[in-house]
Short mmCIF file of C-alpha atoms in Angstrom, two decimals:
data_model
loop_
_atom_site.label_atom_id
_atom_site.label_comp_id
_atom_site.label_asym_id
_atom_site.label_seq_id
_atom_site.Cartn_x
_atom_site.Cartn_y
_atom_site.Cartn_z
CA MET A 1 92.00 10.16 4.68
CA ASP A 2 90.13 11.74 7.66
CA PRO A 3 86.71 10.92 7.23
CA TYR A 4 85.55 13.70 9.65
CA LYS A 5 88.85 17.12 7.96
CA TYR A 6 86.27 18.03 5.53
CA ARG A 7 82.10 18.80 5.97
CA PRO A 8 80.46 19.15 2.86
CA SER A 9 80.68 22.94 1.49
CA SER A 10 80.98 24.08 -1.21
CA ALA A 11 84.54 25.36 -0.43
CA HIS A 12 85.52 22.10 -1.14
CA ASP A 13 83.41 21.34 -4.81
CA SER A 14 85.01 19.51 -7.29
CA SER A 15 85.46 21.04 -10.90
CA PHE A 16 83.82 18.38 -13.10
CA TRP A 17 80.37 17.02 -11.95
CA THR A 18 80.17 14.34 -9.04
CA THR A 19 77.04 12.56 -7.25
CA ASN A 20 76.69 12.82 -3.53
CA SER A 21 78.77 10.20 -2.44
CA GLY A 22 81.87 12.34 -5.36
CA ALA A 23 81.78 10.01 -8.00
CA PRO A 24 82.13 11.51 -10.94
CA VAL A 25 79.26 12.62 -13.53
CA TRP A 26 80.89 12.37 -16.86
CA ASN A 27 77.25 13.63 -19.11
CA ASN A 28 74.82 15.40 -16.83
CA ASN A 29 72.20 16.34 -19.94
CA SER A 30 71.03 12.29 -20.22
CA SER A 31 68.85 9.78 -18.97
CA LEU A 32 70.41 5.76 -19.24
CA THR A 33 68.50 4.80 -21.85
CA VAL A 34 67.88 1.38 -23.89
CA GLY A 35 69.48 2.76 -27.26
CA THR A 36 68.58 5.97 -28.17
CA ARG A 37 64.93 6.06 -28.12
CA GLY A 38 64.35 3.29 -25.43
CA PRO A 39 62.88 3.47 -22.11
CA ILE A 40 64.75 5.11 -19.34
CA LEU A 41 66.97 2.26 -16.65
CA LEU A 42 66.60 2.32 -12.57
CA GLU A 43 70.07 1.70 -12.47
CA ASP A 44 71.13 5.22 -14.00
CA TYR A 45 71.49 6.15 -10.04
CA HIS A 46 72.82 9.45 -10.59
CA MET A 47 69.50 10.54 -12.25
CA VAL A 48 67.55 8.89 -9.96
CA GLU A 49 69.20 10.52 -7.15
CA LYS A 50 68.95 14.18 -8.99
CA ILE A 51 65.59 13.61 -9.12
CA ALA A 52 64.90 12.22 -6.06
CA ASN A 53 66.89 15.03 -4.42
CA PHE A 54 64.99 17.72 -6.14
CA ASP A 55 61.72 16.14 -5.19
CA ARG A 56 62.77 16.48 -1.24
CA GLU A 57 64.22 20.29 -1.50
CA ARG A 58 61.63 21.55 -0.10
CA ILE A 59 61.16 21.76 3.42
CA PRO A 60 57.78 22.08 5.11
CA GLU A 61 57.05 25.44 5.67
CA ARG A 62 56.72 27.49 8.64
CA VAL A 63 52.45 27.15 9.87
CA VAL A 64 52.95 31.09 11.02
CA HIS A 65 55.20 33.47 9.94
CA ALA A 66 56.68 31.39 6.63
CA ARG A 67 57.99 34.75 4.65
CA GLY A 68 60.68 36.15 6.81
CA ALA A 69 64.33 37.70 5.11
CA SER A 70 67.07 37.15 7.57
CA ALA A 71 70.58 39.22 8.59
CA LYS A 72 73.40 38.62 10.81
CA GLY A 73 74.96 41.28 13.26
CA PHE A 74 76.14 42.51 16.59
CA PHE A 75 74.21 43.37 19.79
CA GLU A 76 76.33 46.21 22.24
CA VAL A 77 75.46 46.71 25.69
CA THR A 78 75.26 50.39 26.18
CA HIS A 79 74.30 50.80 29.42
CA ASP A 80 74.82 49.13 32.55
CA ILE A 81 72.02 46.50 34.23
CA SER A 82 73.75 44.22 36.01
CA GLN A 83 72.08 45.18 39.04
CA LEU A 84 69.09 43.83 37.60
CA THR A 85 70.71 40.32 35.67
CA CYS A 86 73.29 38.07 35.82
CA ALA A 87 73.12 36.91 32.48
CA ASP A 88 77.31 36.77 30.62
CA PHE A 89 76.42 39.32 27.55
CA LEU A 90 74.72 42.07 29.59
CA ARG A 91 77.68 42.34 32.80
CA ALA A 92 79.14 45.35 31.04
CA PRO A 93 79.10 48.02 28.33
CA GLY A 94 81.00 47.38 25.31
CA VAL A 95 79.88 43.72 25.37
CA GLN A 96 79.37 42.54 22.13
CA THR A 97 77.37 39.62 20.89
CA PRO A 98 77.02 38.54 17.48
CA VAL A 99 73.56 37.90 16.20
CA ILE A 100 70.98 36.68 13.28
CA VAL A 101 67.52 38.51 13.56
CA ARG A 102 65.00 37.19 11.30
CA PHE A 103 61.93 39.63 10.53
CA SER A 104 58.90 38.02 8.61
CA THR A 105 54.99 37.89 8.04
CA VAL A 106 52.43 36.09 10.46
CA ILE A 107 49.67 34.46 8.38
CA HIS A 108 50.46 34.29 4.96
CA GLU A 109 52.28 32.03 2.56
CA ARG A 110 56.04 31.88 1.87
CA GLY A 111 55.78 33.70 -1.73
CA SER A 112 52.96 35.79 -0.29
CA PRO A 113 53.81 40.07 -0.53
CA GLU A 114 55.17 41.76 1.94
CA THR A 115 53.16 44.74 1.54
CA LEU A 116 50.09 42.73 3.66
CA ARG A 117 48.41 43.76 6.71
CA ASP A 118 49.80 41.82 9.03
CA PRO A 119 51.58 41.52 11.89
CA ARG A 120 55.70 41.63 11.03
CA GLY A 121 57.67 38.88 13.33
CA PHE A 122 60.86 40.51 14.74
CA ALA A 123 62.81 37.39 16.10
CA VAL A 124 67.07 37.76 17.45
CA LYS A 125 68.89 34.51 17.89
CA PHE A 126 72.15 35.68 20.55
CA TYR A 127 75.17 33.68 20.04
CA THR A 128 76.22 34.35 23.71
CA ARG A 129 78.96 32.66 25.85
CA GLU A 130 76.18 30.96 27.46
CA GLY A 131 74.34 29.59 24.88
CA ASN A 132 71.77 30.78 22.72
CA PHE A 133 69.25 33.39 23.88
CA ASP A 134 66.16 33.22 21.56
CA LEU A 135 64.29 36.67 21.34
CA VAL A 136 60.97 36.17 19.84
CA GLY A 137 58.59 39.39 18.92
CA ASN A 138 56.44 40.97 17.13
CA ASN A 139 56.24 44.55 15.72
CA PHE A 140 53.55 44.77 17.92
CA PRO A 141 53.34 45.08 21.75
CA VAL A 142 50.60 43.04 22.42
CA PHE A 143 48.69 40.10 21.14
CA PHE A 144 45.75 38.88 20.06
CA VAL A 145 44.76 36.57 22.69
CA ARG A 146 45.80 35.55 25.80
CA ASP A 147 46.31 32.12 26.41
CA GLY A 148 48.11 29.71 24.55
CA MET A 149 44.72 27.32 24.35
CA LYS A 150 43.27 29.51 21.94
CA PHE A 151 46.19 29.84 19.25
CA PRO A 152 45.08 26.39 16.37
CA ASP A 153 41.87 28.84 16.12
CA MET A 154 43.28 31.76 16.69
CA VAL A 155 45.40 30.92 12.85
CA HIS A 156 42.86 28.60 11.84
CA ALA A 157 40.29 31.89 11.89
CA LEU A 158 42.80 34.42 10.07
CA LYS A 159 44.37 31.43 7.44
CA PRO A 160 42.67 31.63 4.24
CA ASN A 161 39.15 29.37 4.57
CA PRO A 162 39.83 26.21 4.01
CA LYS A 163 37.42 25.39 1.22
CA SER A 164 38.39 28.21 -1.18
CA HIS A 165 41.61 29.14 0.42
CA ILE A 166 41.30 32.42 0.31
CA GLN A 167 40.99 35.07 3.19
CA GLU A 168 38.01 36.12 4.89
CA ASN A 169 37.26 39.03 6.57
CA TRP A 170 33.69 37.31 7.95
CA ARG A 171 35.84 34.34 9.70
CA ILE A 172 38.21 36.52 11.26
CA VAL A 173 35.20 38.33 13.23
CA ASP A 174 33.33 35.63 14.02
CA PHE A 175 35.95 34.12 15.62
CA PHE A 176 37.46 37.34 17.78
CA SER A 177 33.83 38.59 18.01
CA HIS A 178 34.06 35.72 20.95
CA HIS A 179 37.85 36.94 22.41
CA PRO A 180 36.91 41.23 23.41
CA GLU A 181 40.57 40.26 24.96
CA SER A 182 41.29 41.20 20.79
CA LEU A 183 40.57 45.20 20.91
CA HIS A 184 43.67 45.66 21.95
CA MET A 185 45.41 44.27 19.27
CA PHE A 186 43.66 45.69 16.64
CA SER A 187 43.83 48.82 17.26
CA PHE A 188 47.45 47.86 16.15
CA LEU A 189 46.53 46.04 13.60
CA PHE A 190 44.24 47.86 11.60
CA ASP A 191 46.09 51.19 12.50
CA ASP A 192 48.37 52.68 10.01
CA VAL A 193 51.19 51.05 11.48
CA GLY A 194 49.52 47.74 10.09
CA VAL A 195 52.02 47.36 7.06
CA PRO A 196 55.37 48.50 7.60
CA GLN A 197 57.52 50.56 5.01
CA ASP A 198 59.93 47.86 5.21
CA TYR A 199 61.72 45.94 7.67
CA ARG A 200 64.15 48.44 8.73
CA HIS A 201 61.55 51.36 9.71
CA MET A 202 59.68 48.92 12.18
CA GLU A 203 60.10 48.52 15.58
CA GLY A 204 60.14 45.14 17.90
CA PHE A 205 58.30 43.64 20.88
CA GLY A 206 59.15 40.65 23.20
CA VAL A 207 55.62 40.99 23.57
CA ASN A 208 55.99 38.54 25.93
CA THR A 209 56.97 38.92 30.02
CA TYR A 210 60.52 37.81 30.91
CA THR A 211 61.89 37.67 34.18
CA LEU A 212 65.59 38.60 34.74
CA ILE A 213 67.67 37.75 38.10
CA ASN A 214 70.44 39.05 39.34
CA LYS A 215 73.34 37.38 41.05
CA SER A 216 71.52 37.66 44.75
CA GLY A 217 68.90 35.56 42.69
CA LYS A 218 66.71 38.93 43.24
CA ALA A 219 63.72 38.47 39.88
CA HIS A 220 62.16 41.21 37.73
CA TYR A 221 59.16 41.30 35.48
CA VAL A 222 60.86 42.59 32.52
CA LYS A 223 59.31 43.16 28.57
CA PHE A 224 61.67 44.07 25.79
CA HIS A 225 61.44 47.07 22.64
CA TRP A 226 63.33 47.48 20.10
CA LYS A 227 63.65 51.11 18.76
CA PRO A 228 65.04 51.62 15.34
CA THR A 229 66.88 54.26 14.69
CA CYS A 230 65.77 55.72 11.31
CA GLY A 231 62.58 55.47 12.72
CA VAL A 232 59.26 53.48 12.21
CA LYS A 233 57.11 54.21 8.87
CA CYS A 234 54.87 52.67 7.71
CA LEU A 235 52.62 52.13 4.02
CA LEU A 236 48.86 53.45 3.86
CA GLU A 237 46.64 51.36 1.30
CA GLU A 238 47.54 52.66 -2.03
CA GLU A 239 51.05 52.97 -0.82
CA ALA A 240 51.01 49.38 -0.33
CA ILE A 241 48.98 48.94 -3.48
CA ARG A 242 51.56 50.16 -5.60
CA VAL A 243 54.25 49.42 -3.86
CA GLY A 244 53.49 45.42 -3.46
CA GLY A 245 52.28 45.91 -7.57
CA SER A 246 56.12 46.67 -8.29
CA ASN A 247 57.87 43.97 -6.48
CA HIS A 248 56.34 41.30 -3.96
CA SER A 249 59.69 41.42 -1.87
CA HIS A 250 60.51 44.63 -1.48
CA ALA A 251 61.19 44.97 2.17
CA THR A 252 63.41 41.84 2.05
CA LYS A 253 65.32 43.47 -0.98
CA ASP A 254 65.36 46.82 1.14
CA LEU A 255 67.32 44.71 4.03
CA TYR A 256 69.58 43.31 1.35
CA ASP A 257 70.22 46.04 -0.15
CA SER A 258 70.53 48.30 2.69
CA ILE A 259 73.16 46.66 3.90
CA ALA A 260 74.87 45.58 0.75
CA ALA A 261 75.49 49.42 0.65
CA GLY A 262 76.66 49.62 4.10
CA ASN A 263 73.56 51.76 5.21
CA TYR A 264 73.20 49.34 8.67
CA PRO A 265 70.10 48.66 10.18
CA GLU A 266 69.77 49.07 14.25
CA TRP A 267 67.55 49.64 16.83
CA LYS A 268 68.02 50.23 20.13
CA LEU A 269 67.01 47.85 22.83
CA TYR A 270 65.11 48.94 25.97
CA ILE A 271 63.40 47.44 28.92
CA GLN A 272 60.35 47.69 31.49
CA VAL A 273 60.88 46.59 34.75
CA ILE A 274 58.10 45.14 37.49
CA ASP A 275 58.82 44.19 40.79
CA PRO A 276 57.14 41.29 40.74
CA ASP A 277 55.81 41.82 44.55
CA HIS A 278 53.98 45.10 42.90
CA GLU A 279 52.50 43.59 39.88
CA ASP A 280 49.14 43.65 41.98
CA ARG A 281 49.03 47.48 42.13
CA PHE A 282 47.28 47.56 38.55
CA ASP A 283 44.59 47.23 36.85
CA PHE A 284 45.21 44.84 34.83
CA ASP A 285 47.64 42.04 35.11
CA PRO A 286 51.02 42.38 33.86
CA LEU A 287 51.12 38.73 32.26
CA ASP A 288 48.72 39.83 30.52
CA VAL A 289 49.61 39.80 26.83
CA THR A 290 46.52 42.04 25.60
CA LYS A 291 48.02 44.83 27.38
CA ILE A 292 50.91 47.10 27.40
CA TRP A 293 52.84 48.27 30.37
CA PRO A 294 51.87 52.51 30.31
CA GLU A 295 55.55 54.53 30.08
CA ASP A 296 54.75 57.29 32.36
CA ILE A 297 54.57 54.77 35.51
CA LEU A 298 57.30 52.01 34.24
CA PRO A 299 59.64 53.88 31.24
CA LEU A 300 62.26 52.92 29.42
CA GLN A 301 65.10 51.72 30.40
CA PRO A 302 67.93 51.73 27.77
CA VAL A 303 69.99 48.91 27.61
CA GLY A 304 72.03 48.52 24.09
CA ARG A 305 71.71 48.48 20.75
CA LEU A 306 71.24 46.24 17.90
CA VAL A 307 72.83 46.30 13.95
CA LEU A 308 72.83 44.60 11.72
CA ASN A 309 76.30 44.92 8.90
CA LYS A 310 76.13 41.19 7.14
CA ASN A 311 73.51 39.51 4.77
CA ILE A 312 73.47 36.29 4.99
CA ASP A 313 75.30 34.01 3.12
CA ASN A 314 72.06 31.53 1.62
CA PHE A 315 68.53 32.53 1.92
CA PHE A 316 67.74 28.34 2.88
CA ALA A 317 70.42 27.67 5.40
CA GLU A 318 70.58 31.05 7.16
CA ASN A 319 66.44 31.96 6.80
CA GLU A 320 64.24 28.79 6.10
CA GLN A 321 66.63 26.80 8.74
CA LEU A 322 67.06 28.92 11.23
CA ALA A 323 64.51 28.04 14.00
CA PHE A 324 63.50 30.57 17.04
CA CYS A 325 62.10 28.95 20.14
CA PRO A 326 61.60 31.23 23.35
CA ALA A 327 62.40 28.09 25.72
CA ILE A 328 66.05 28.66 24.61
CA VAL A 329 67.23 31.31 27.37
CA VAL A 330 70.10 31.85 29.15
CA PRO A 331 71.84 32.09 33.18
CA GLY A 332 70.17 35.93 34.16
CA ILE A 333 66.99 35.70 31.78
CA TYR A 334 63.93 33.10 32.69
CA TYR A 335 60.50 32.72 31.80
CA SER A 336 57.05 34.12 33.77
CA ASP A 337 54.05 32.35 34.61
CA ASP A 338 52.54 34.41 31.00
CA LYS A 339 50.04 32.03 29.94
CA LEU A 340 50.71 32.23 25.72
CA LEU A 341 54.56 32.37 27.05
CA GLN A 342 54.28 28.93 28.77
CA THR A 343 52.52 27.81 25.43
CA ARG A 344 55.43 28.80 22.94
CA ILE A 345 57.91 26.70 25.70
CA PHE A 346 56.77 24.08 24.38
CA SER A 347 54.92 24.39 20.82
CA TYR A 348 58.35 26.69 19.16
CA ALA A 349 61.11 23.26 19.63
CA ASP A 350 58.24 21.30 18.73
CA THR A 351 57.24 22.27 15.53
CA GLN A 352 60.99 23.12 14.54
CA ARG A 353 61.33 19.42 15.29
CA HIS A 354 58.72 18.48 12.91
CA ARG A 355 59.71 21.16 10.56
CA LEU A 356 63.45 20.56 10.02
CA GLY A 357 64.16 17.27 12.37
CA PRO A 358 65.01 16.43 15.86
CA ASN A 359 68.32 17.23 15.68
CA TYR A 360 67.63 20.91 13.96
CA LEU A 361 70.44 22.28 16.65
CA GLN A 362 73.13 21.01 15.01
CA LEU A 363 72.47 23.24 11.56
CA PRO A 364 74.92 25.59 12.03
CA VAL A 365 72.60 28.76 11.49
CA ASN A 366 70.72 27.69 14.91
CA ALA A 367 73.62 25.59 16.88
CA PRO A 368 75.82 27.76 20.15
CA LYS A 369 79.28 29.21 19.45
CA CYS A 370 80.33 28.31 22.57
CA ALA A 371 81.45 24.52 23.87
CA HIS A 372 78.76 22.15 25.00
CA HIS A 373 78.20 18.75 26.17
CA ASN A 374 75.00 16.52 26.76
CA ASN A 375 74.08 12.86 25.46
CA HIS A 376 71.47 13.39 23.30
CA HIS A 377 72.30 10.58 20.87
CA GLU A 378 72.00 9.95 17.27
CA GLY A 379 67.92 10.27 15.31
CA PHE A 380 67.09 11.41 12.28
CA MET A 381 70.50 14.26 10.44
CA ASN A 382 72.33 13.67 13.16
CA PHE A 383 75.59 14.55 12.11
CA MET A 384 77.35 15.69 15.59
CA HIS A 385 80.67 13.98 15.02
CA ARG A 386 81.54 11.90 18.14
CA ASP A 387 83.88 9.30 18.95
CA GLU A 388 83.07 9.01 22.71
CA GLU A 389 82.88 5.26 24.26
CA VAL A 390 80.56 6.85 27.78
CA ASN A 391 77.45 8.67 26.61
CA TYR A 392 75.34 8.38 29.59
CA PHE A 393 75.78 10.25 32.64
CA PRO A 394 77.43 9.84 35.18
CA SER A 395 80.25 8.03 35.11
CA ARG A 396 84.12 7.64 36.64
CA PHE A 397 85.14 7.33 32.85
CA ASP A 398 83.69 10.97 31.93
CA PRO A 399 85.38 13.69 34.49
CA VAL A 400 81.78 16.05 33.02
CA ARG A 401 80.43 17.63 35.59
CA HIS A 402 77.56 19.77 36.52
CA ALA A 403 77.40 23.90 35.72
CA GLU A 404 77.64 25.89 38.62
CA ARG A 405 74.32 26.57 39.89
CA PHE A 406 72.89 29.98 39.03
CA PRO A 407 69.66 31.74 40.22
CA ILE A 408 66.06 31.30 38.76
CA PRO A 409 62.83 32.73 40.19
CA PRO A 410 62.57 32.23 43.57
CA ALA A 411 58.86 32.30 43.70
CA VAL A 412 56.58 29.84 45.59
CA LEU A 413 54.09 28.25 43.70
CA ASN A 414 51.18 26.78 45.33
CA GLY A 415 46.94 26.06 43.97
CA LYS A 416 44.47 24.02 43.16
CA ARG A 417 44.71 21.89 38.78
CA GLU A 418 41.96 24.27 37.30
CA LYS A 419 41.49 25.90 33.64
CA CYS A 420 40.31 30.15 34.24
CA ILE A 421 40.79 33.13 32.94
CA ILE A 422 43.09 35.80 34.19
CA GLU A 423 40.54 38.00 36.38
CA LYS A 424 41.68 41.50 35.78
CA GLU A 425 40.66 40.97 31.95
CA ASN A 426 40.43 45.20 31.38
CA ASN A 427 39.47 44.48 27.77
CA PHE A 428 38.99 48.44 26.86
CA LYS A 429 40.46 50.82 28.19
CA GLN A 430 43.90 50.30 26.17
CA PRO A 431 42.20 50.50 22.94
CA GLY A 432 40.13 53.37 23.69
CA GLU A 433 43.35 55.24 25.53
CA ARG A 434 45.14 54.65 22.11
CA PHE A 435 42.73 55.62 19.89
CA ARG A 436 42.00 58.71 20.98
CA SER A 437 45.77 59.66 21.68
CA TRP A 438 45.63 60.00 17.14
CA ALA A 439 44.83 62.71 15.44
CA PRO A 440 41.95 62.76 13.43
CA ASP A 441 42.51 61.82 10.08
CA ARG A 442 44.49 58.67 11.71
CA GLN A 443 41.40 57.84 13.32
CA GLU A 444 39.25 58.22 10.68
CA ARG A 445 41.40 55.54 8.54
CA PHE A 446 41.24 53.39 11.53
CA ILE A 447 37.58 53.56 11.52
CA GLY A 448 37.41 53.10 7.19
CA ARG A 449 39.42 49.68 7.46
CA TRP A 450 36.64 48.17 10.45
CA VAL A 451 33.14 49.43 8.04
CA GLU A 452 35.47 47.52 5.58
CA ALA A 453 36.00 44.98 7.03
CA LEU A 454 32.39 44.72 8.80
CA SER A 455 30.64 45.16 5.35
CA ASP A 456 31.30 41.74 4.20
CA PRO A 457 28.51 40.27 2.86
CA ARG A 458 28.61 37.14 5.19
CA VAL A 459 29.17 39.89 8.35
CA THR A 460 25.55 39.02 10.13
CA HIS A 461 23.86 42.05 11.74
CA GLU A 462 24.27 39.94 15.11
CA LEU A 463 28.29 40.04 14.45
CA ARG A 464 28.22 43.83 13.63
CA ALA A 465 26.27 44.84 16.99
CA ILE A 466 28.85 43.28 18.97
CA TRP A 467 31.82 44.24 17.42
CA ILE A 468 30.25 48.01 17.70
CA SER A 469 29.20 47.28 21.43
CA TYR A 470 32.76 46.59 21.98
CA TRP A 471 34.46 49.67 20.12
CA THR A 472 31.63 51.33 22.02
CA GLN A 473 33.25 50.60 25.90
CA ALA A 474 36.63 51.49 24.51
CA ASP A 475 35.90 54.53 23.24
CA LYS A 476 32.30 55.70 22.73
CA SER A 477 32.24 58.10 19.86
CA LEU A 478 34.18 55.29 17.73
CA GLY A 479 31.12 53.29 18.72
CA GLN A 480 28.64 55.39 17.39
CA LYS A 481 30.64 56.32 14.44
CA LEU A 482 30.62 52.72 13.13
CA ALA A 483 27.15 52.07 14.24
CA SER A 484 26.45 55.31 12.44
CA ARG A 485 28.33 54.16 8.45
CA LEU A 486 26.37 50.67 8.89
CA ASN A 487 23.66 51.76 9.89
CA VAL A 488 23.81 49.50 13.25
CA ARG A 489 21.97 50.11 16.75
CA PRO A 490 24.90 49.24 19.57
CA SER A 491 23.49 46.28 21.50
CA MET A 492 25.17 47.01 25.25
#
């Protein structure tokens, strides 16, 4: 018998119970005991194996993005951007690439309600002919902090109090009072879009700045935008309470039921592009994730469409074990010096190795669908079938060679070692512009949410004054209204 002919699969199920090693189990109800009332024997291998497997059913949940739902489908190029990138999956209109997409909430636990005010993850894994490309983003175009050094502290502040395990506003406004760069993100989170109606009616953004490189080696900075064809819809507070009270998994159910009914969710992919030679022309740093690129200056360019037309086959295998990493790119797409992206390049793969093991990319949902070859060897849970005798490089017994060289950004780097902040902070302009673009009733709801957050009994007078000063610098009328409601004078 060929031991590699059959891999573990429910398609090869026996008609009777067996152990993991295939031995028949004649009684799956009773433990082996000394007599009818005696103690259980340790030699009851089936019982020990069954309990031991059950004890280990739960893998560590994600530190962030623990609550999520996934679906499969395809991405189709609709517009030619081959002048910008040599990425094979973007080579021409009509080209289709299989994908899997995971939507998620960020801060709360795996079983938490999907109606909580929280950013949403929007992660797409493209299974291309040149390897996988993971575009890992959120439903907002900006982020709280611009340097990954702050990320663990940021998450700790947003997570529940380690003493009470309750998420508390005073901890959030305390931490972010030290980081006025967060105002722009809060102009999204505390806006009406802070609670999406479901995953189908939600935008997605790559957030970070990537680089597109064409065949001649010319590089352009790029931001990615997903726009739902069914429009953006959100839940206001009373609606969120009603929906979450009836079903805490409403968004997961909506996604699954819509696909099952043939109502396939679809998004259009757009990009914004900047020539790196022009990055100093703006009053902000284009690589700063707390900033948007103004669409009136840098218009959206259509690229393709994403269609989700197949539900996952198993939640654990294709949602819990699904793993993304912004470092996973393909020729024609590369990183930028975006400080947050540079941290994510390491952190995502590192957390997956902790959560799923060093060979997590061998799991079917994460493995590339193209031919691949390397000498990464053995380790925990390695199930790659290998019969080669040569596991080193180079070798005259193995003809494997380097791939053809592909272009990466050609910029020459120089500078001294130092820890520094982005010079063009400009923390207040874009949040103020966003607030002024809203209708009065939307502005009023935003103000009400901030009044509630700053009314936490443990938020000090100093903290309220700091936040009112920040929002006053973004928009004078906004600061005045907050000060009036909270009976605080801004300390500019």
